[in-house]
Coordinates of C-alpha atoms in Angstrom, one line a residue:
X1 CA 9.3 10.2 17.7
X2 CA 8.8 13.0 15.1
X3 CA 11.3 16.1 14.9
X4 CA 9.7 18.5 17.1
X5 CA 9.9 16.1 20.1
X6 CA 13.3 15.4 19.4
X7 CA 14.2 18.7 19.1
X8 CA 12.2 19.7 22.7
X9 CA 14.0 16.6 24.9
X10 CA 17.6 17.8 23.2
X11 CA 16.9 21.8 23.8
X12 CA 17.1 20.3 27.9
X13 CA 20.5 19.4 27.6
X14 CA 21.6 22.8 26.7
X15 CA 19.6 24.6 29.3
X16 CA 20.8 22.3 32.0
X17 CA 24.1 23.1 30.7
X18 CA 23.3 26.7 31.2
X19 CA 23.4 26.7 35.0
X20 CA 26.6 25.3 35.3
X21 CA 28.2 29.0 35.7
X22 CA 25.8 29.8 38.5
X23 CA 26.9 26.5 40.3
X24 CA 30.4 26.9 39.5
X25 CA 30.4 30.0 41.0
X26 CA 28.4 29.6 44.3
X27 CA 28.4 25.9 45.4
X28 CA 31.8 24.9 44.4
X29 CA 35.7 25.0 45.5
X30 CA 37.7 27.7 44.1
X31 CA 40.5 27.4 41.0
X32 CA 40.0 23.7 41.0
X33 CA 38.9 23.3 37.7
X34 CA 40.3 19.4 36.5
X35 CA 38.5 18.5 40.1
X36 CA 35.5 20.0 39.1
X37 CA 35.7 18.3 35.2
X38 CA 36.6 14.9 37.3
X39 CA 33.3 15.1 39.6
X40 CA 31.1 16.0 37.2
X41 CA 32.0 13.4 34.3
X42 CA 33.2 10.2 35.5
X43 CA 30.7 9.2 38.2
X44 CA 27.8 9.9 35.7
X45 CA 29.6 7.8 33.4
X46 CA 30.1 5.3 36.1
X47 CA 26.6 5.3 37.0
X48 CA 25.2 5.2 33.5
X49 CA 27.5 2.4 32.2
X50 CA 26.2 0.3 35.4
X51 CA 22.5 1.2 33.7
X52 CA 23.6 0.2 30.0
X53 CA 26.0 -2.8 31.0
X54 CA 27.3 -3.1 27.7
X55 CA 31.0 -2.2 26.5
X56 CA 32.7 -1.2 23.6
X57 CA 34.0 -3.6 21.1
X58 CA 36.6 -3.4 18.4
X59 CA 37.3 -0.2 16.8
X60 CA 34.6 1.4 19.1
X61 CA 37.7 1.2 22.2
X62 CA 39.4 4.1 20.3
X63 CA 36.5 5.6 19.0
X64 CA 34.5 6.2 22.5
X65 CA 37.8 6.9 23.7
X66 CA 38.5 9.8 21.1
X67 CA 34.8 11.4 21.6
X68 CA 35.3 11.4 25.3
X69 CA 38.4 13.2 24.7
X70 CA 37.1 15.8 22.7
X71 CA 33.1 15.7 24.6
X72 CA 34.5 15.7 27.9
X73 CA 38.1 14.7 28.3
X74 CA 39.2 18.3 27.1
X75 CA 36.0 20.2 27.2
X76 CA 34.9 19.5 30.9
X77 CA 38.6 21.2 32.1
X78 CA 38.5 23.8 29.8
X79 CA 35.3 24.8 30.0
X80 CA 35.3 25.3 34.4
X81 CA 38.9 26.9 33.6
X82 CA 36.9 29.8 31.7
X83 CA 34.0 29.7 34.0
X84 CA 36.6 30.3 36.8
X85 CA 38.5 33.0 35.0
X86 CA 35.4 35.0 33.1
X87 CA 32.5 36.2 34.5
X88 CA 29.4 33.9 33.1
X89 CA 28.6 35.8 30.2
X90 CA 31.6 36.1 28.7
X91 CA 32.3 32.6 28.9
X92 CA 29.3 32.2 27.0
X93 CA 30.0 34.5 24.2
X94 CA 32.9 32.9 23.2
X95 CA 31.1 29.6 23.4
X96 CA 28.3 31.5 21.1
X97 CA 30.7 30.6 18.0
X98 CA 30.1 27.0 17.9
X99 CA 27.3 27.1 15.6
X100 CA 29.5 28.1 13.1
X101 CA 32.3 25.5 14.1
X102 CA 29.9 23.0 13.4
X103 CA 28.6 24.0 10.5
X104 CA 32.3 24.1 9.1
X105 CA 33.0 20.6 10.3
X106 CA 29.9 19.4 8.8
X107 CA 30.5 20.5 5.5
X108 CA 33.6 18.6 5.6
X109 CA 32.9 15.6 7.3
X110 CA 29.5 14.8 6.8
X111 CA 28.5 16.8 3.8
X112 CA 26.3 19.1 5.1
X113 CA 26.5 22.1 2.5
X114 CA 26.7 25.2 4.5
X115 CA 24.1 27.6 2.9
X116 CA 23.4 31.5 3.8
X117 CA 20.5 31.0 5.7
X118 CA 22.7 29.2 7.9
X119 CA 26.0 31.4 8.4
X120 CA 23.7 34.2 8.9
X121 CA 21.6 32.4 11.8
X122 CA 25.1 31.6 13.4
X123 CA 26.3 35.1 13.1
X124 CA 22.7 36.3 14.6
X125 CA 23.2 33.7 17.4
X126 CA 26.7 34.4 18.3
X127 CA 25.7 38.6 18.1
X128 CA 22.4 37.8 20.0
X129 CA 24.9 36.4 22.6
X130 CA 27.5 39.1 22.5
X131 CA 24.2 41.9 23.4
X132 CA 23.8 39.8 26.4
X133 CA 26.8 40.5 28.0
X134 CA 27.5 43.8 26.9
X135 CA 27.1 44.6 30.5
X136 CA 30.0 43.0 31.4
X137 CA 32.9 44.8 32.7
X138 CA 37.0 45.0 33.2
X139 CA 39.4 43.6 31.4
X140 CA 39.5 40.6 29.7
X141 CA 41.4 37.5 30.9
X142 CA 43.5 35.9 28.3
X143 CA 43.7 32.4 29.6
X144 CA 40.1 32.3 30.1
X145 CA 38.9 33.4 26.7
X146 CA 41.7 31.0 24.9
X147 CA 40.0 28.1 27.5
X148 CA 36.4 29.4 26.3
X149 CA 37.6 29.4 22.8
X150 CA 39.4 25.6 23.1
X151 CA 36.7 24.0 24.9
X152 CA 34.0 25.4 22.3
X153 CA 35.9 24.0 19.3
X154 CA 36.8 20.6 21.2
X155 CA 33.0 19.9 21.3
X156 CA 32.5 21.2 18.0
X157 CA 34.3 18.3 16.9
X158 CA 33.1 15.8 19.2
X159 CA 29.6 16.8 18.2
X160 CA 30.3 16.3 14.2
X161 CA 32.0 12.8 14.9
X162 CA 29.5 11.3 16.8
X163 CA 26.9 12.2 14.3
X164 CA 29.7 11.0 11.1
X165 CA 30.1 7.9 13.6
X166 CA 26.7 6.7 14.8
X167 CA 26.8 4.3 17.4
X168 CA 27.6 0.3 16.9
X169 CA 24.4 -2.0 16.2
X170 CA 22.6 -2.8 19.1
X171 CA 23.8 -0.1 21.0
X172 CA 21.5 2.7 22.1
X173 CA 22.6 6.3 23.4
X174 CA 22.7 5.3 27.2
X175 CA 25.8 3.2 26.1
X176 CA 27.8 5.4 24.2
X177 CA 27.4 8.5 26.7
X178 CA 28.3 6.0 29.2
X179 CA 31.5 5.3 27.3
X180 CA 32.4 8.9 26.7
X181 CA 31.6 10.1 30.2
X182 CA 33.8 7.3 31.3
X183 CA 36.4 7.6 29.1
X184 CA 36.8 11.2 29.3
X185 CA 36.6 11.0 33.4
X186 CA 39.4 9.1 33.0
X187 CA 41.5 11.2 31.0
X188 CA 41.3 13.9 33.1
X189 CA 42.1 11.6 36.3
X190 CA 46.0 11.9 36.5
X191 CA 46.0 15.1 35.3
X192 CA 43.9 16.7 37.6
X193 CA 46.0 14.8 40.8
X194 CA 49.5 15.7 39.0
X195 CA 48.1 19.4 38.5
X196 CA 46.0 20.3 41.8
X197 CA 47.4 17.6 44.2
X198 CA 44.9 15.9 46.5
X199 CA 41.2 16.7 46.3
X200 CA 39.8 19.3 48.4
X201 CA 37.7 19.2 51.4
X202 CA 34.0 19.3 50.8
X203 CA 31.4 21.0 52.8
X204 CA 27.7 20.0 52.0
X205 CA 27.5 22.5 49.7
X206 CA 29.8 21.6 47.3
X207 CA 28.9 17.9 47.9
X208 CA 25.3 18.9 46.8
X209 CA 26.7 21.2 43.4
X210 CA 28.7 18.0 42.6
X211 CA 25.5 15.9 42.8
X212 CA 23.5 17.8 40.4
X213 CA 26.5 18.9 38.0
X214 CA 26.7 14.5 37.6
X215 CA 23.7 13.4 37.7
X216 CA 21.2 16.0 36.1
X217 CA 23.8 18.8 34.2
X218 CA 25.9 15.7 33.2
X219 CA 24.2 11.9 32.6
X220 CA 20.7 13.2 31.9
X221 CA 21.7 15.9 29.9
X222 CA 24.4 14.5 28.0
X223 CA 22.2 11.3 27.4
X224 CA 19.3 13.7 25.4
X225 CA 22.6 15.3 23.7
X226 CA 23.6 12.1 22.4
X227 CA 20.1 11.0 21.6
X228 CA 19.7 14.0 19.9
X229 CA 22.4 13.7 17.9
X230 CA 21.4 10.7 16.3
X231 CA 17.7 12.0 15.5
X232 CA 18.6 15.3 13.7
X233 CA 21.5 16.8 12.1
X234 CA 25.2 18.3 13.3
X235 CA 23.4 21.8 12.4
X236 CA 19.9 21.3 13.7
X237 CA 21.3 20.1 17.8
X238 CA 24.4 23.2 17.8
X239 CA 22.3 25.3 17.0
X240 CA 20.6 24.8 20.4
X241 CA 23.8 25.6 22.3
X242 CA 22.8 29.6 22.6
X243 CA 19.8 27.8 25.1
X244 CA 22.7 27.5 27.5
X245 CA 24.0 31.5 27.9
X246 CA 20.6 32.6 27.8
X247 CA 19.4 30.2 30.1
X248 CA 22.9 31.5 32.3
X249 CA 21.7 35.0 31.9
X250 CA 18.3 34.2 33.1
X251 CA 19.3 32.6 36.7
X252 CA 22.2 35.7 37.0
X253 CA 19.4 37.7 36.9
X254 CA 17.0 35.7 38.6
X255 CA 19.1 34.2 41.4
X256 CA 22.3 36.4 41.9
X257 CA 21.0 40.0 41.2
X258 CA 22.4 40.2 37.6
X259 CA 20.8 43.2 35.7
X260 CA 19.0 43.0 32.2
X261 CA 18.8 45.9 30.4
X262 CA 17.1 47.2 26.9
X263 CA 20.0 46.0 25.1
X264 CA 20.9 42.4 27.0
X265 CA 16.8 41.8 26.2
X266 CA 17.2 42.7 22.6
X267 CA 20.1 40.5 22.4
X268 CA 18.1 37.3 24.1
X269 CA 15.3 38.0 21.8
X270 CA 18.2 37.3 18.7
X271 CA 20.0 34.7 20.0
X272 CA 16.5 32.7 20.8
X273 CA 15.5 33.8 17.1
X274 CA 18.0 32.3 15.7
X275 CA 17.8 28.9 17.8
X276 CA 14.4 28.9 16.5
X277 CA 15.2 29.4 13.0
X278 CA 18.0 27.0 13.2
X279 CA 15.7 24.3 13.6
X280 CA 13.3 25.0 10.7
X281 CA 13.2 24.2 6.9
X282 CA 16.7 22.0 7.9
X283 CA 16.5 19.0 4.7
X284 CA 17.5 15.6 6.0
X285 CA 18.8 14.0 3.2
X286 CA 20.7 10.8 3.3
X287 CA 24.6 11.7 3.3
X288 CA 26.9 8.7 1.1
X289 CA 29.4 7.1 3.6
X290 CA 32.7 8.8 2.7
X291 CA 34.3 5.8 2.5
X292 CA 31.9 4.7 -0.9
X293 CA 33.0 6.5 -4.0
X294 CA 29.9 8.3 -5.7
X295 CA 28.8 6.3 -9.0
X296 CA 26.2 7.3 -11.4
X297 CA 23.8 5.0 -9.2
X298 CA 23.6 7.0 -6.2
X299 CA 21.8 9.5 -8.1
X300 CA 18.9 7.1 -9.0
X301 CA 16.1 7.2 -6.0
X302 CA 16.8 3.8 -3.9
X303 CA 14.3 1.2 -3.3
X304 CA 12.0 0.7 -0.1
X305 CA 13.9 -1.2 2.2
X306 CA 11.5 -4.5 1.8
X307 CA 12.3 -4.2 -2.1
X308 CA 15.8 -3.7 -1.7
X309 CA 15.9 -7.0 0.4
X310 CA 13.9 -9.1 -2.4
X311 CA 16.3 -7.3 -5.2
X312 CA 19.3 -8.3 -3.5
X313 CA 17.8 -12.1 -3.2
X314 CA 17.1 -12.3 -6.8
X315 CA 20.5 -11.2 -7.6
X316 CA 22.0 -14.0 -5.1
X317 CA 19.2 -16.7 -7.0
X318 CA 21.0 -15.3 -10.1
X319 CA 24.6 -15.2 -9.3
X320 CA 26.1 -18.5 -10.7
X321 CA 28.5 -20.9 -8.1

């Protein structure tokens, strides 16, 4: 698969993600937010571990578990508690920072030098974003921007760790979102029932916004997320994420009467600039494991992987006892 193909099947996750607002808003019960992050992550987990029958093993128990903390465990409920408390936009524009959150994480934990071309794409993103909502209006709720903020730097995280982490041998991307849909599902679990009691009655409606927030805005979705991950770099897939609140401000005006003015079209135009431009002239070059201290042989180009195989026999043939 080469780059641009990757980069088209991940850019659907992000857009999917964008009409989780609308459906949040219209299809699903009110101030129920740990239900909501419950329905939407662990039956697609459910479903997709059933596809990939394969679980984790060793270190992999606590590592799934701490990526479906921060990918969903925490994300999922703070994210619907924003969506419930801030009007669509907003919510998004405080998402519109994790570009940069990313690119910070990645120079630390996968040495992925930060340059000026990129900070200055994230600040176009996150301003192209901020243009779109200008329209907004009232005053801001606290709890929702803090949620906004939280959830945005929870998958921050998750996103740099599963691209320092990788996935085990043998296992492919159906697995490990399998794992972290799972995992996270189950996190929120208790705290949803200790929190909002029993779960509420569902007309078909919400029954049908549940379907599609599992099945296609959560196990497809998150799949190409994952899949992406592990085809291009930390900086390349976040800097898709301002696909999702302009894809939001396209259905609000599209589907529920939302108005886009001069300015909201200007800032659309940035924002899906700077997505562009994220994903161009990006250098893939091999990162050392942090765990292997640099030597003065890391600098000398490496072998094909055929030759490295006969070097390392000869060195066996050599190696006396």
């Amino acid at each position: 698969m080469n780059r641009s193909t990757a980069i088209a099947l991940t850019a659907l996750a992000p857009i999917s993600w964008g009409s989780t607002y609308a459906v949040t808003t219209e299809f699903l019960p009110a101030d129920r937010p740990l239900f909501t992050g419950l329905m939407r992550a662990l039956p697609a987990g459910l479903v997709l571990l059933a596809l990939a029958r394969t679980l984790p093993r060793g270190v992999w128990w606590w590592k799934a578990a701490a990526l479906g903390a921060l990918n969903i465990g925490a994300f999922f409920p703070l994210l619907f508690l924003s969506a419930y408390r801030l009007p669509g936009g907003m919510a998004a524009v405080v998402g519109s920072v994790g570009p940069l959150f990313v690119v910070g994480l990645a120079a630390a934990l996968l040495g992925e030098r930060p340059t000026l071309r990129t900070l200055l794409t994230g600040i176009a993103a996150a301003l192209g974003v901020s243009l779109v909502v200008l329209k907004a209006a009232g005053a801001l709720d606290a709890v929702g921007v803090l949620a906004a903020l939280a959830a945005t730097a929870s998958m921050s995280a998750g996103t740099v760790l599963t691209k320092r982490w990788g996935r085990p041998e043998g296992v492919g991307p159906l697995a490990l979102t399998a794992w972290q849909l799972t995992a996270g599902g189950l996190l929120i679990a208790p705290v949803a029932l200790l929190a909002e009691g029993a779960p509420p009655a569902l007309d078909g409606r919400a029954v049908g916004g549940y379907l599609y927030l599992a099945l296609a805005n959560t196990a497809i979705a998150y799949w190409l997320w994952f899949r992406g991950i592990g085809r291009l770099t930390a900086t390349q897939v976040t800097f898709l994420g301002p696909l999702s609140p302009l894809t939001a401000a396209v259905i609000g005006w599209a589907a529920l009467g939302q108005a886009l003015g001069p300015v909201q079209l200007a800032g659309m135009a940035l924002a899906f600039g700077a997505t562009v431009f994220g994903q161009l002239g990006v250098r893939t070059t091999a990162r050392v494991a942090a765990s292997e201290p640099a030597s003065p042989q890391a600098l000398v180009p490496r072998p094909f992987p055929d030759a490295r195989r006969e070097e390392a026999r000869e060195l066996t043939a050599r190696r006396p006892g």
